[in-house]
mmCIF file of C-alpha atoms in Angstrom:
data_model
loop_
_atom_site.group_PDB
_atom_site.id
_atom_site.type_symbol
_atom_site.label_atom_id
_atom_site.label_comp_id
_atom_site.label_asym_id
_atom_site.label_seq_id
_atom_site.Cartn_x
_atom_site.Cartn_y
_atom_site.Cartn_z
ATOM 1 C CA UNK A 1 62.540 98.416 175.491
ATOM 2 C CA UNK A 2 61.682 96.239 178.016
ATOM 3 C CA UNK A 3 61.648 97.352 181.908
ATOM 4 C CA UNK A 4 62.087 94.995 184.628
ATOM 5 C CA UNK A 5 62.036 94.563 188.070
ATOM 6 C CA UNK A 6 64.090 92.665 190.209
ATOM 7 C CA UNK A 7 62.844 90.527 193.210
ATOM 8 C CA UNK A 8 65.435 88.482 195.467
ATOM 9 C CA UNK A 9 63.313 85.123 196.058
ATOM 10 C CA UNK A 10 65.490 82.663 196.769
ATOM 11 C CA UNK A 11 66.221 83.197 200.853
ATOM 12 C CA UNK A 12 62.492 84.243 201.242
ATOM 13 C CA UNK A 13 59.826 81.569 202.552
ATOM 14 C CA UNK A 14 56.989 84.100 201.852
ATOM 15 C CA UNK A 15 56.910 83.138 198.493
ATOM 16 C CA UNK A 16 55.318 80.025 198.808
ATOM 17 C CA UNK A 17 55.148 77.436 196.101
ATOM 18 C CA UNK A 18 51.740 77.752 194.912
ATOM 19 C CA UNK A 19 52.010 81.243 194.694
ATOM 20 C CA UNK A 20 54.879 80.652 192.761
ATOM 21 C CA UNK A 21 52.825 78.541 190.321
ATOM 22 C CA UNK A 22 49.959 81.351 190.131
ATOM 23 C CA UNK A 23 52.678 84.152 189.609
ATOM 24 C CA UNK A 24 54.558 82.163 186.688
ATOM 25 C CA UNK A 25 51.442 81.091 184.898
ATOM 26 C CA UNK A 26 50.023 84.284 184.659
ATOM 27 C CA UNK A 27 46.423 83.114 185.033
ATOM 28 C CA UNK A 28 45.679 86.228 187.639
ATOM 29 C CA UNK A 29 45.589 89.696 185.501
ATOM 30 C CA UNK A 30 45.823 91.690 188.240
ATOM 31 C CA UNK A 31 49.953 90.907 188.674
ATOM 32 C CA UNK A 32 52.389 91.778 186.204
ATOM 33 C CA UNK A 33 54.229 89.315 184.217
ATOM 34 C CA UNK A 34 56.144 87.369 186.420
ATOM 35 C CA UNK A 35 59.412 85.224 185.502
ATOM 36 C CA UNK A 36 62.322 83.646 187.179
ATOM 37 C CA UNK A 37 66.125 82.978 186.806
ATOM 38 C CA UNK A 38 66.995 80.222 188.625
ATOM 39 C CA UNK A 39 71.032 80.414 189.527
ATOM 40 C CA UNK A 40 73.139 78.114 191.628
ATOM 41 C CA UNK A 41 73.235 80.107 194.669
ATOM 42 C CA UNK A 42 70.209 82.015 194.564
ATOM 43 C CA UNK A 43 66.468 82.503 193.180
ATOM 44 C CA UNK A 44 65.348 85.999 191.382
ATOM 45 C CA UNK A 45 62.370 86.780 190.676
ATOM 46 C CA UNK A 46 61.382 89.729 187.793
ATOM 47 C CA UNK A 47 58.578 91.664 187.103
ATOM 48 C CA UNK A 48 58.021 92.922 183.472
ATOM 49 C CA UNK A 49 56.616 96.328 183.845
ATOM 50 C CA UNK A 50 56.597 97.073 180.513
ATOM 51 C CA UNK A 51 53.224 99.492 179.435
ATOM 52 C CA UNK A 52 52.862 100.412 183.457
ATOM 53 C CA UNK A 53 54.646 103.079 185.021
ATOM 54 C CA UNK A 54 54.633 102.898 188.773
ATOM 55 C CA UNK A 55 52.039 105.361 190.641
ATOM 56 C CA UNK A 56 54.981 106.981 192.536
ATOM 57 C CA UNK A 57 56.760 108.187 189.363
ATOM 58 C CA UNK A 58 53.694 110.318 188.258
ATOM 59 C CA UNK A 59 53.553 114.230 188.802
ATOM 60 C CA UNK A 60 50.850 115.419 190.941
ATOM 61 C CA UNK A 61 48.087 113.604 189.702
ATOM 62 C CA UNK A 62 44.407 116.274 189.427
ATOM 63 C CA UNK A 63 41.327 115.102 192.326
ATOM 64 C CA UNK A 64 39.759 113.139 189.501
ATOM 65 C CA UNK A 65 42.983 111.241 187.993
ATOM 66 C CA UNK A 66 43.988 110.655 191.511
ATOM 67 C CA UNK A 67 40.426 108.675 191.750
ATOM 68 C CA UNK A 68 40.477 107.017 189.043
ATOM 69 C CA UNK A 69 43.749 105.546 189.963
ATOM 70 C CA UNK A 70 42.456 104.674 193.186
ATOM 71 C CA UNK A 71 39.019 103.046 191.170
ATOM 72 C CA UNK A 72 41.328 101.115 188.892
ATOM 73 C CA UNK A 73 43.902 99.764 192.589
ATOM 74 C CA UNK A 74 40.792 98.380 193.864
ATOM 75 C CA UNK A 75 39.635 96.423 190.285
ATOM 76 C CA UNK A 76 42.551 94.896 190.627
ATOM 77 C CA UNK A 77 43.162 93.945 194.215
ATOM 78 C CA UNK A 78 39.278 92.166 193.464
ATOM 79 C CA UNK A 79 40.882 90.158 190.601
ATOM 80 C CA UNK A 80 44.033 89.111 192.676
ATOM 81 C CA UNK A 81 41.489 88.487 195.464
ATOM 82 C CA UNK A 82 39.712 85.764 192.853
ATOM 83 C CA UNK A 83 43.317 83.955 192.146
ATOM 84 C CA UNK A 84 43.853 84.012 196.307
ATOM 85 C CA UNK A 85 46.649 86.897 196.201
ATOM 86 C CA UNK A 86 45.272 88.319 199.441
ATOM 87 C CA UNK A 87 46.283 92.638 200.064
ATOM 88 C CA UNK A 88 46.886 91.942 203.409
ATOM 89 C CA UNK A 89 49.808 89.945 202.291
ATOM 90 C CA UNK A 90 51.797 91.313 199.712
ATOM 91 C CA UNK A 91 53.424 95.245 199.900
ATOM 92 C CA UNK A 92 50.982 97.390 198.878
ATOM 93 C CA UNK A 93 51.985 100.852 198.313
ATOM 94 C CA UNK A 94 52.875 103.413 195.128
ATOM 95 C CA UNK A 95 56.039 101.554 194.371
ATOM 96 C CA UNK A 96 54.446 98.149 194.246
ATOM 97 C CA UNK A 97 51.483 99.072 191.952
ATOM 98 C CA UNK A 98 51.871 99.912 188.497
ATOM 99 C CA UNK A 99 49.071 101.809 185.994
ATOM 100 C CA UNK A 100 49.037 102.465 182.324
ATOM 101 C CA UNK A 101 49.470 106.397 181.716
ATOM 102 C CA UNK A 102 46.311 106.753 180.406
ATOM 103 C CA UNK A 103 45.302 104.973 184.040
ATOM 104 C CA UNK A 104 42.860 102.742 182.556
ATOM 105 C CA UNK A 105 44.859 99.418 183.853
ATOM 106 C CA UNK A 106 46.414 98.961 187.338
ATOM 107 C CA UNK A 107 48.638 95.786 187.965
ATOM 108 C CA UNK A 108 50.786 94.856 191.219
ATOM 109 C CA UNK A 109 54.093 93.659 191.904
ATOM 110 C CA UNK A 110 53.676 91.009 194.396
ATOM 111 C CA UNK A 111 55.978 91.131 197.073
ATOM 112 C CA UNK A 112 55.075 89.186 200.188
ATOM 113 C CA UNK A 113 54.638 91.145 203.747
ATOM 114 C CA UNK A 114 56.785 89.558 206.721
ATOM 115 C CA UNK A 115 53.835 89.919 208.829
ATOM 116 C CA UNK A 116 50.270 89.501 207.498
ATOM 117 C CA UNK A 117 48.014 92.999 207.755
ATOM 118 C CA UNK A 118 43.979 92.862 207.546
ATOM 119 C CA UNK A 119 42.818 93.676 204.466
ATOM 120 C CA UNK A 120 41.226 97.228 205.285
ATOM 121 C CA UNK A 121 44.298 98.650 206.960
ATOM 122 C CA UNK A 122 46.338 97.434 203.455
ATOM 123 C CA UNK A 123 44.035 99.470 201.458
ATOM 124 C CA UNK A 124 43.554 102.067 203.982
ATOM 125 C CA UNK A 125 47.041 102.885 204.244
ATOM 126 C CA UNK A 126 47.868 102.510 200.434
ATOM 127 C CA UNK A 127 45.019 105.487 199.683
ATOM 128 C CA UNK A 128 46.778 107.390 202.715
ATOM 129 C CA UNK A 129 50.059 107.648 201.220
ATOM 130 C CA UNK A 130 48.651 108.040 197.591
ATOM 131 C CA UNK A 131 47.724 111.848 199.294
ATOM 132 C CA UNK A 132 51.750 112.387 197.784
ATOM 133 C CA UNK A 133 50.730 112.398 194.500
ATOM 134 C CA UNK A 134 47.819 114.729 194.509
ATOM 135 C CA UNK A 135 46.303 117.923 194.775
ATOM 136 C CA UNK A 136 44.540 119.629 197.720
ATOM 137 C CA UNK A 137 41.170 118.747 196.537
ATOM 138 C CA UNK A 138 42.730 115.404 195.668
ATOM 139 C CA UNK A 139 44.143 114.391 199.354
ATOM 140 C CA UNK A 140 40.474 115.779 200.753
ATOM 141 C CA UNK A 141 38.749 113.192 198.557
ATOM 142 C CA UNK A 142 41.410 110.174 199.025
ATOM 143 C CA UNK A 143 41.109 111.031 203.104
ATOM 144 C CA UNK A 144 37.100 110.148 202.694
ATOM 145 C CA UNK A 145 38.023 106.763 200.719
ATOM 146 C CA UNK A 146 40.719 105.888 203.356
ATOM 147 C CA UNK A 147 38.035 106.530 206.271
ATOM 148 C CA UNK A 148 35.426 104.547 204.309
ATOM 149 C CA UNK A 149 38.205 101.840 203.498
ATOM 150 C CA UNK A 150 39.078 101.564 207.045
ATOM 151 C CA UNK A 151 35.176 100.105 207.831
ATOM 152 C CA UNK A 152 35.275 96.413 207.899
ATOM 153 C CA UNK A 153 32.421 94.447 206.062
ATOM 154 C CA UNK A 154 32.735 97.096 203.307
ATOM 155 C CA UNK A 155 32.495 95.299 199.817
ATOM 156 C CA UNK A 156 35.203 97.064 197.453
ATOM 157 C CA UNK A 157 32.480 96.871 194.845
ATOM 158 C CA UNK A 158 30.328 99.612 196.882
ATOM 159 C CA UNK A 159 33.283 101.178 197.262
ATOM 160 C CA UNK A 160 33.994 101.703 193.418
ATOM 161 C CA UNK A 161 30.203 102.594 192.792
ATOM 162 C CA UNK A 162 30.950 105.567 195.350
ATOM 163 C CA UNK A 163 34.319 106.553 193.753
ATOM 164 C CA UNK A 164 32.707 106.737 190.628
ATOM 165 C CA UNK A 165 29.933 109.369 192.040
ATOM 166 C CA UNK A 166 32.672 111.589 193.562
ATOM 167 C CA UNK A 167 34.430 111.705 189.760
ATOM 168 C CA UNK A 168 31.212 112.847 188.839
ATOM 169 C CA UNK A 169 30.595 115.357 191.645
ATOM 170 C CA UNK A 170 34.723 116.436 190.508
ATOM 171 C CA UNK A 171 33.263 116.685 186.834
ATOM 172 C CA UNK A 172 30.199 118.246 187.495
ATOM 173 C CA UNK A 173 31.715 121.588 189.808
ATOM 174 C CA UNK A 174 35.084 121.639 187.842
ATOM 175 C CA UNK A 175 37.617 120.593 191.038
ATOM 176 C CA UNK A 176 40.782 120.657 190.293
#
């Protein structure tokens, strides 16, 4: 069974042409499949989610999961960054990104921004409202990676190599 989702297009300039073009021809990994139904009156846009679930629909998520999620956000917002699909300009947040269950993949629903954020406060504020899905341990953890995401000149890469070393430090003294 196929699961879609629905994106009104049509009256919205934010979806420039060109992004158009990158979205339809699927050459950026880090989006989910991406298709549109062109009516007479109006544009539509639809994801096809099938495989992902969206991060808000998952039950509390354990410290390391809740990582590893995280780890897996950031892959991808580095591969949307190579195809010019900018997180300070499309909604980023638990309902636009998607993950396999097993949380090895992480895709986005693009889905401009009316008003253009910097690309630190996008991830920043994504990992702050992630603490929702998450233990106690896990919102202590995910509050250090927001602070450390809120530092400008911050490569995401660095910031991978140090999620990775708290899933070990998780691992390694059994948090839950």
């Amino acid at each position: 069974m196929s699961r879609m989702v629905r994106v009104r297009i049509s009256d919205s300039e934010l979806f420039f042409p060109w992004k158009k073009d990158v979205l339809l021809s699927g050459s950026c990994s880090g989006v989910l499949p991406f298709g549109i139904i062109d009516a007479v009156s109006e544009e539509t846009g639809f994801y096809n989610t099938e495989g992902f679930t969206r991060l808000s629909d998952f039950p509390e998520l354990k410290a390391g999961d809740i990582l590893t999620a995280a780890e897996r956000i950031l892959e991808c917002v580095e591969i949307c960054k190579d195809a010019l699909i900018f997180p300070g300009e499309y909604i980023l947040s638990p309902d636009t990104v998607y993950v396999t269950p097993d949380l090895r993949q992480a895709r986005i629903a693009y889905i401009p921004v009316e008003r253009y954020v910097s690309e630190e406060g996008a991830l920043s504020s994504l990992i702050y409202t992630m603490k929702e899905l998450t233990t106690e341990n896990g919102r202590t953890y995910l509050e250090t990676l927001g602070a450390m995401l809120e530092c400008s000149n911050l490569r995401l890469r660095k910031v991978i190599g140090f999620i990775e070393e708290l899933k070990e430090e998780i691992k390694v003294c059994g948090i839950e």
